[in-house]
Coordinates of C-alpha atoms and ligand atoms in Angstrom, one line a residue:
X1 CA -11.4 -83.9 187.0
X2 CA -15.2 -83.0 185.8
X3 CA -15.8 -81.1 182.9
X4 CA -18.4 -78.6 183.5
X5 CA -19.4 -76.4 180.8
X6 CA -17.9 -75.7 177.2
X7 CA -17.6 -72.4 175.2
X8 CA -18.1 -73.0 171.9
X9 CA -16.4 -69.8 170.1
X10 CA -16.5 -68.9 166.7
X11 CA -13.8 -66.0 165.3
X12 CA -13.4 -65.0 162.3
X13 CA -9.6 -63.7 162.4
X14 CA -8.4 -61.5 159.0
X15 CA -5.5 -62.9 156.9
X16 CA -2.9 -60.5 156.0
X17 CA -2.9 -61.7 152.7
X18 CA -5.0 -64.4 151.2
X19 CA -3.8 -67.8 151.6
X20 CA -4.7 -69.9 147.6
X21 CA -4.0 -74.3 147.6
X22 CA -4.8 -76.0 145.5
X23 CA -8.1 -76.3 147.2
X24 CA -9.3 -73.0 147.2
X25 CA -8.1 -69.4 148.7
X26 CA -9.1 -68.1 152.0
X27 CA -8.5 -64.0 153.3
X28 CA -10.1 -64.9 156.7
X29 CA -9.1 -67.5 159.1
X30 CA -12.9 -68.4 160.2
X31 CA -12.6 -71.4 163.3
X32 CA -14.1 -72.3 166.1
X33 CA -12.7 -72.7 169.9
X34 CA -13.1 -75.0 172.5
X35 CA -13.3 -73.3 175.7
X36 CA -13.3 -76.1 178.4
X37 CA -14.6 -75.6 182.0
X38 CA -13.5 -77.8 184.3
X39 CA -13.6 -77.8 188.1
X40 CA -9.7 -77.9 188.5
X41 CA -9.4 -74.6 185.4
X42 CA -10.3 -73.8 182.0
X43 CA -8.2 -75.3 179.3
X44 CA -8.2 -73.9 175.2
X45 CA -8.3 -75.5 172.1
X46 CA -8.4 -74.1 168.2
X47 CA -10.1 -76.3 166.1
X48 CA -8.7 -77.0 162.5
X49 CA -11.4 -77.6 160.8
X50 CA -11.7 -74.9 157.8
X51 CA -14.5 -72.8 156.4
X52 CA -15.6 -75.7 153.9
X53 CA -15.0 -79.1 153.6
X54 CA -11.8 -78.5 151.3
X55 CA -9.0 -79.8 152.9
X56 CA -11.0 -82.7 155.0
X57 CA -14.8 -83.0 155.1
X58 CA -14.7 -81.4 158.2
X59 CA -15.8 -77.4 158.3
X60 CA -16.4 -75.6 161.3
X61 CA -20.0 -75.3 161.9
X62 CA -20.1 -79.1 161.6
X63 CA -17.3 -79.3 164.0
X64 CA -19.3 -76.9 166.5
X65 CA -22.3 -79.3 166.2
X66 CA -20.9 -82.8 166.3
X67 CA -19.0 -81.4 169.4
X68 CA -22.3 -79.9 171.2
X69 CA -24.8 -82.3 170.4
X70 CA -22.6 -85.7 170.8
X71 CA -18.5 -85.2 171.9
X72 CA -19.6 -82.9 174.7
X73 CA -22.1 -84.9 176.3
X74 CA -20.0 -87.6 176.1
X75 CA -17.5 -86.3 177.9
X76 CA -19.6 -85.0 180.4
X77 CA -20.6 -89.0 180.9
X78 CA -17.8 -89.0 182.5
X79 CA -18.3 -87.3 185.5
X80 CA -15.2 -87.2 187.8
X81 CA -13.4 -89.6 185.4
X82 CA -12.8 -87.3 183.1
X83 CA -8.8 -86.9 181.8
X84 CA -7.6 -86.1 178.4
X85 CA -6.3 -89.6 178.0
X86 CA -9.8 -90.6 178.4
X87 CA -11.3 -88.6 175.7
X88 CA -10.3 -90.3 172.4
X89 CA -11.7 -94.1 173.8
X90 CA -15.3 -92.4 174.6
X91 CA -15.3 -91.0 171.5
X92 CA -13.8 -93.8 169.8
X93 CA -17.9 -94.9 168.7
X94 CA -17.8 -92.1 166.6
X95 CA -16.8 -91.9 163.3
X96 CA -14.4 -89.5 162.0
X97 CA -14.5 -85.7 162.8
X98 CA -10.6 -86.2 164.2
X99 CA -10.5 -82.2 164.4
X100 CA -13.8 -82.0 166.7
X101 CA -12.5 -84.8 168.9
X102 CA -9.2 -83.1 168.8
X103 CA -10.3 -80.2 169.7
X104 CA -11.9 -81.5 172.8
X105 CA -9.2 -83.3 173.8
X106 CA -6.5 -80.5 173.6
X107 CA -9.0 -78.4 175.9
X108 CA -9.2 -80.9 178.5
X109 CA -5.3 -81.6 178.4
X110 CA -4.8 -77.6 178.4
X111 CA -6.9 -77.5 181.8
X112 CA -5.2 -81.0 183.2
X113 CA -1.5 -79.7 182.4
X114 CA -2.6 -76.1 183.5
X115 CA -3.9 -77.6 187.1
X116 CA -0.4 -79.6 187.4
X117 CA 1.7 -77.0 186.4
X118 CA 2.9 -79.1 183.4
X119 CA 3.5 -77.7 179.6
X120 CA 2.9 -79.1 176.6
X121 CA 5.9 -79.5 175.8
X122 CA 7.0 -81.8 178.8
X123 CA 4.0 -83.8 178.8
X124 CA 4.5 -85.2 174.8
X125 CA 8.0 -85.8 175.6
X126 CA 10.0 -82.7 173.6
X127 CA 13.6 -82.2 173.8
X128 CA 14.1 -79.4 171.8
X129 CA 13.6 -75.6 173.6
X130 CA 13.4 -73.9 169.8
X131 CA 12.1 -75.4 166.5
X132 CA 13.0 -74.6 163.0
X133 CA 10.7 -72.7 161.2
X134 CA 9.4 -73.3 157.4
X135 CA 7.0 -71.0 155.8
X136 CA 3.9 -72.4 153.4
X137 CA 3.7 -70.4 150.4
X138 CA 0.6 -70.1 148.6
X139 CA -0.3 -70.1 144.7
X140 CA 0.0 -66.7 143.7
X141 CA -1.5 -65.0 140.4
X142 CA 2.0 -64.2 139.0
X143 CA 5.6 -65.4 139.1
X144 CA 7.2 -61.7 140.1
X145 CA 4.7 -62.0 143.2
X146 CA 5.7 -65.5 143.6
X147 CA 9.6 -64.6 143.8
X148 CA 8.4 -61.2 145.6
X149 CA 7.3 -63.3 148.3
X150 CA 9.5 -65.5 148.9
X151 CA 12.5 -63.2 149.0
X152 CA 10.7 -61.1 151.7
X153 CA 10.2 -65.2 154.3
X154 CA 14.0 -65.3 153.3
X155 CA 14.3 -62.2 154.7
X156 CA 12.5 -62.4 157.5
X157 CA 15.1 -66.1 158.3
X158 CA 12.5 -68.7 157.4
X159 CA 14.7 -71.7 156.9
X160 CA 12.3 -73.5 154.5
X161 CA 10.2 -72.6 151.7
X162 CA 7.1 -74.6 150.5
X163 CA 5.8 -73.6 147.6
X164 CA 1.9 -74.7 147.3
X165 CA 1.6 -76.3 143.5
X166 CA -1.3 -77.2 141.0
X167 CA -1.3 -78.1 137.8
X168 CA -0.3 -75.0 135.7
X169 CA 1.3 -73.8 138.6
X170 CA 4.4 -76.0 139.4
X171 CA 6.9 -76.9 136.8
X172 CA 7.8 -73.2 136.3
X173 CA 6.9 -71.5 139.5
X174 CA 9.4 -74.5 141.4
X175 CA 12.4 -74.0 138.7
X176 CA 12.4 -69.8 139.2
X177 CA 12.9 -70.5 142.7
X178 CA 15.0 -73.0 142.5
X179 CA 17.1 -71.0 140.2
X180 CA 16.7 -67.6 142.1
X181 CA 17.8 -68.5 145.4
X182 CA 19.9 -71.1 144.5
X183 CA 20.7 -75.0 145.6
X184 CA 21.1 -74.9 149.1
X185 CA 17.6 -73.3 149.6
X186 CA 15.5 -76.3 151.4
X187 CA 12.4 -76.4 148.8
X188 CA 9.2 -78.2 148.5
X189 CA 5.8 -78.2 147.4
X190 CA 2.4 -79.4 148.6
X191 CA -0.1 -80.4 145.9
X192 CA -3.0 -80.8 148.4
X193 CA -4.3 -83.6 146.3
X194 CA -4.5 -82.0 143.1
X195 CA -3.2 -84.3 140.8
X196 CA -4.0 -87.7 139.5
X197 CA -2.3 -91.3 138.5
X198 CA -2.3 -89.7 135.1
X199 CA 0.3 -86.8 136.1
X200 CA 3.4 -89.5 137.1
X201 CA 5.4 -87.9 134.2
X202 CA 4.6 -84.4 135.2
X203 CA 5.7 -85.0 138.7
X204 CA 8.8 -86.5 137.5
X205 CA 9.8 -83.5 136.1
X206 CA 10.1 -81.7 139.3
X207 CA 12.7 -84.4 140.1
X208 CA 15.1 -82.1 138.4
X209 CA 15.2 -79.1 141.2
X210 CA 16.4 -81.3 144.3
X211 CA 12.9 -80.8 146.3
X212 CA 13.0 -82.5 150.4
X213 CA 9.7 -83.6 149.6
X214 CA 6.6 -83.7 147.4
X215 CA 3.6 -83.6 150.3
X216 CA 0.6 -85.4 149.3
X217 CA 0.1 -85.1 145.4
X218 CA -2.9 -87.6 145.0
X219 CA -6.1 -88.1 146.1
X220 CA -6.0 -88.8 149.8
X221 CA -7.4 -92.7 149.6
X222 CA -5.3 -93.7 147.1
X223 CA -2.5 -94.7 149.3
X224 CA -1.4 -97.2 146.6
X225 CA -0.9 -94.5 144.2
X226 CA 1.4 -92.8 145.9
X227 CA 3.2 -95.7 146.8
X228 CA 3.4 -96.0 143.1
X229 CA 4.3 -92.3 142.5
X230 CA 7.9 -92.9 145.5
X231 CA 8.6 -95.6 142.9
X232 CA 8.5 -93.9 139.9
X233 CA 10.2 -90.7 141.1
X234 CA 13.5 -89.5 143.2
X235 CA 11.7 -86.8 144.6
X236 CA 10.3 -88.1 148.6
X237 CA 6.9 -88.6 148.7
X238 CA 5.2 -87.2 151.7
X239 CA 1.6 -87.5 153.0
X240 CA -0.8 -84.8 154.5
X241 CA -4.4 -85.6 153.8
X242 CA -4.1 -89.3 153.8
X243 CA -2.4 -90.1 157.2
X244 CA -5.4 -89.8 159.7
X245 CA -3.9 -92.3 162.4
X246 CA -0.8 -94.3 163.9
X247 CA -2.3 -97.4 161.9
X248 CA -2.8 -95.9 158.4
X249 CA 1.0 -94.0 158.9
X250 CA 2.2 -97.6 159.9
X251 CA 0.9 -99.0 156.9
X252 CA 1.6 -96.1 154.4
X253 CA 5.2 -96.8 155.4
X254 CA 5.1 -100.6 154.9
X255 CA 3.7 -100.2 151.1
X256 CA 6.1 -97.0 150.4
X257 CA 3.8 -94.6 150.1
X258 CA 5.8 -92.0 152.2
X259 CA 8.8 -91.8 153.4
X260 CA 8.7 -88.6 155.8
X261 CA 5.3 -88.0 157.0
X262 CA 3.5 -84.2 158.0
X263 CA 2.1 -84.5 161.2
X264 CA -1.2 -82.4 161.9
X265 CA -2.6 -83.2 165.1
X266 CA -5.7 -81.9 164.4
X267 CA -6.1 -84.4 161.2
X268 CA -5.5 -87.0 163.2
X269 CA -7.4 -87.0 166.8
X270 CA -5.5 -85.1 168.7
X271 CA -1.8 -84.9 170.1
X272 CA -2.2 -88.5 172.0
X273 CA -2.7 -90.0 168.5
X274 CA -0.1 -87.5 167.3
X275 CA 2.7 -88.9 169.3
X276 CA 2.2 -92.2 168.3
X277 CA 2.6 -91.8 164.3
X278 CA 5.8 -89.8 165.9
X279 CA 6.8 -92.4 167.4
X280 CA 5.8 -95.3 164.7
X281 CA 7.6 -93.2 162.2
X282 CA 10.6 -93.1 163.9
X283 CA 11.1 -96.7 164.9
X284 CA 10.7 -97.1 160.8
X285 CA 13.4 -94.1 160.5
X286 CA 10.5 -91.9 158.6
X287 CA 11.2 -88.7 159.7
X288 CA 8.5 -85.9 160.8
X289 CA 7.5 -82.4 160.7
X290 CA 4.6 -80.5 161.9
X291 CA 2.2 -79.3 159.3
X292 CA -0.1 -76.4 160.0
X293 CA -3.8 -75.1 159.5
X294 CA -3.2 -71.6 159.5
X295 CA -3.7 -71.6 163.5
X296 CA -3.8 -67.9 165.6
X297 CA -1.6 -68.6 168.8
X298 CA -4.2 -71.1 171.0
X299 CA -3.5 -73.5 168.2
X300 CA 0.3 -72.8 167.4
X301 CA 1.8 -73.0 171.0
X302 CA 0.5 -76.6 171.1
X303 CA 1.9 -77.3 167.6
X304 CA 5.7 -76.0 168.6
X305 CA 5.8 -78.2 171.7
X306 CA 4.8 -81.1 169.3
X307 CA 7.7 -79.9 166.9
X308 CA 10.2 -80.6 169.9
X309 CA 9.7 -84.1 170.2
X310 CA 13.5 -85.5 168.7
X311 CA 12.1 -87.4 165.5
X312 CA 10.6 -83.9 164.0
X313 CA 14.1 -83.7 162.2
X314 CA 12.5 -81.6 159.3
X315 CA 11.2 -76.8 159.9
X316 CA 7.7 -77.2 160.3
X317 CA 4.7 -75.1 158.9
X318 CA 4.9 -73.7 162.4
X319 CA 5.8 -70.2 161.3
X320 CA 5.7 -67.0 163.3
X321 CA 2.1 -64.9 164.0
X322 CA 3.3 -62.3 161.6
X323 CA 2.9 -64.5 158.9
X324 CA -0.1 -65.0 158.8
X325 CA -1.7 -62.4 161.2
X326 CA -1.4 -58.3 162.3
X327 CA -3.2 -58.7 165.2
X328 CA -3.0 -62.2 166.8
X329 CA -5.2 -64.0 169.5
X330 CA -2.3 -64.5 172.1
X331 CA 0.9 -62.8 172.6
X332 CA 2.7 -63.7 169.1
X333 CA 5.3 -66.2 168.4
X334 CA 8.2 -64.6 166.7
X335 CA 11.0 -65.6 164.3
X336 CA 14.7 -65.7 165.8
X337 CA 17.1 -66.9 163.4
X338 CA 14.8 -69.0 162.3
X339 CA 13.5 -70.7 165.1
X340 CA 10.9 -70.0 167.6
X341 CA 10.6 -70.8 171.3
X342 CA 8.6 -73.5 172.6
X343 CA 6.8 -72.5 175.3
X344 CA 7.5 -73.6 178.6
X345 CA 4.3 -72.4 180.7
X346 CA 1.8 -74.5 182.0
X347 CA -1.0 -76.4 179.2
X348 CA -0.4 -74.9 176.4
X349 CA 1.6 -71.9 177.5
X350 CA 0.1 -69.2 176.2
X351 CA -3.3 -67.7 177.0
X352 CA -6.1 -65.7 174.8
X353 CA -5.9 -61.9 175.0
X354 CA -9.5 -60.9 175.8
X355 CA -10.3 -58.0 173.8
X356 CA -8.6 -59.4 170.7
X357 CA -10.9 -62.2 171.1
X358 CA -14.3 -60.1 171.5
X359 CA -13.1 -58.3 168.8
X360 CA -12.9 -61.4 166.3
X361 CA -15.8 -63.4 168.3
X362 CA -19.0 -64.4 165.6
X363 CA -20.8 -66.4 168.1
X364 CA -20.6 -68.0 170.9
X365 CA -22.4 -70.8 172.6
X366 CA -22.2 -72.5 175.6
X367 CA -22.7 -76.0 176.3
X368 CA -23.2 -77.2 179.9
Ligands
LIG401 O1 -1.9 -78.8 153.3 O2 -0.5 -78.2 154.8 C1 -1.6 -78.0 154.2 C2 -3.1 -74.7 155.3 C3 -4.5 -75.1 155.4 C4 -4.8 -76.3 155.0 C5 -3.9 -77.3 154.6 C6 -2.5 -76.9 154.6 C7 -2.2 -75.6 154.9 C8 -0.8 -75.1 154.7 C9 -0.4 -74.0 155.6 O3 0.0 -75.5 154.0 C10 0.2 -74.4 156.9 C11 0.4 -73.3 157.8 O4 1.2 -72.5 157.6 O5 -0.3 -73.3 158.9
LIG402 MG1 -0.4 -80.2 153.2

């Protein structure tokens, strides 16, 4: 397989409601597409990268650039050589930008599997048909919005609630939940680095309300700390932000650091790399689940077909379009008690609807 030209598409797709970590709060879901041309088909990838370098220090237009003027060209070097697997080790010179070099590489393996009649699904190895659903709740300006919110994703069957916490917005936000809909609601929070080695004792409070997990409270190098933080609390301790390959998940697990990891494939390279902190976790018995970056449908389908590998024992972020989205890029994914269907077409499974996409569509550039 030859790669041939690349799309590079920018969209800026509206939020239904705005979406406020601990980082900062976004109303549109601005990201950038890799649209892959190859001479066996096209293949599609959504790139994670955010706006601003908030959740990573990637952001999209440096994502668009690092994949035209260097990933790109690379993997043209390839010539007739070119497979997915091949991507990450030509890349491999490169420093960093996991998300671009994801993106690329989920393109290319969208056009490979799409050429061989293979999903997703099949080709990382899932065993599932439907995963469990979770819903990511963001920081809200008031409590009775807070439980307002929640109440409706109950509603609507999500099985899991995470609650998106800061300081000021945790101790009491978690414990009107927790009391509201009661002990056998499966409740957790994501700090998104917002705390410090100084807030152990605040942390500890939340130890009270029974949480699955507590995902990545400190700073993302400070492995240590957290490691620290399992120690000193009941509640897990899971990392985001800080897991960016099989090695540093191997090794967060050694020190105790985390004892159930959120897998993102984007933060880590791609769904090659992906597979392998999957499978490291689960020879340690650390279970998984599959985080999310807000992705419209190009990015989801992939993410649910991850989600069905056996040691993702824990609802993912992978909640249904309507969540986040009125109008989505691809036929939505819906909620069915709870779960929603892997796909089962070839590549990703799922393909962009045209005039949603013009309709969203910044830019666009082509790289050939
Ligand atoms: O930390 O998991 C996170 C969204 C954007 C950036 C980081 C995170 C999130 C979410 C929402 O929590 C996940 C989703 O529903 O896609
Ligand atoms: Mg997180």
């Amino acid at each position: 397989m030859k790669l041939e030209a690349v799309e590079l598409i920018r969209l800026d797709v509206p939020l239904k409601s705005a979406f406020r970590t601990s980082e900062g709060s976004v109303t549109v879901h601005e990201v950038v597409w890799v649209h892959a041309i190859t001479d066996v088909g096209e293949g599609w990838a959504e790139c994670a990268a955010n706006a601003l370098p908030d959740y990573s220090s990637e952001y999209h237009t440096a994502a668009a650039g690092v994949l035209r003027d260097f990933f790109i060209p690379e993997a043209m070097k390839l010539g007739n050589q070119l497979t997915a697997e091949a991507i990450a080790p030509a890349l491999h010179w490169a420093k960093g930008h996991r998300m671009a070099k994801a993106a690329l590489e989920t393109a290319v393996l969208d056009a490979q599997l799409r050429a061989s009649g293979t999903s997703f699904a099949t080709y990382l190895g899932a065993t599932k048909t439907k995963v469990p659903a979770g819903v990511s709740v963001g920081i809200m300006d008031t409590l009775p919005e807070l439980m307002k919110t929640v109440e409706g994703y109950l509603a609507d069957g999500y099985l899991r609630i995470k609650l998106k916490i800061e300081p000021g917005w945790d101790y009491e936000p978690v414990k009107l939940v927790r009391e509201t809909f009661g002990p056998d609601l499966l409740l957790q929070v994501d700090a998104n680095t917002a705390y410090t080695r100084d807030d152990f004792d605040l942390l500890k409070r939340l130890d009270e309300f029974n949480l699955l997990l507590i995902e990545q409270p400190i700073q993302e190098e400070d492995i240590l700390g957290h490691a620290r933080l399992a120690e000193y609390i009941t509640t897990p301790v899971c990392l985001d932000e800080s897991i960016v390959s099989a090695g540093v998940a191997r090794d967060a697990i050694e020190i105790g650091a985390t004892s159930i990891i959120n897998i993102k494939p984007a933060r880590v390279g791609g769904y090659i790399e992906a597979v392998k902190i999957h499978n490291v976790a689960q020879v340690a018995g650390i279970p998984v689940w599959c985080g999310g970056m807000l992705e419209t449908g190009i990015g989801r389908a992939a993410n649910l077909a991850l989600a069905a590998l056996p040691n993702f024992t824990l609802p993912g972020d992978t909640s249904a379009s309507a969540r986040y989205f009125e109008t989505d890029t691809t036929e939505p994914f819906v909620l069915v008690d709870g779960h929603i269907d892997v796909p089962t077409g070839p590549g990703i499974g799922v393909d962009p609807i045209r005039e949603v996409v013009d309709r969203f569509t910044v830019s666009t550039e082509w790289v050939k």
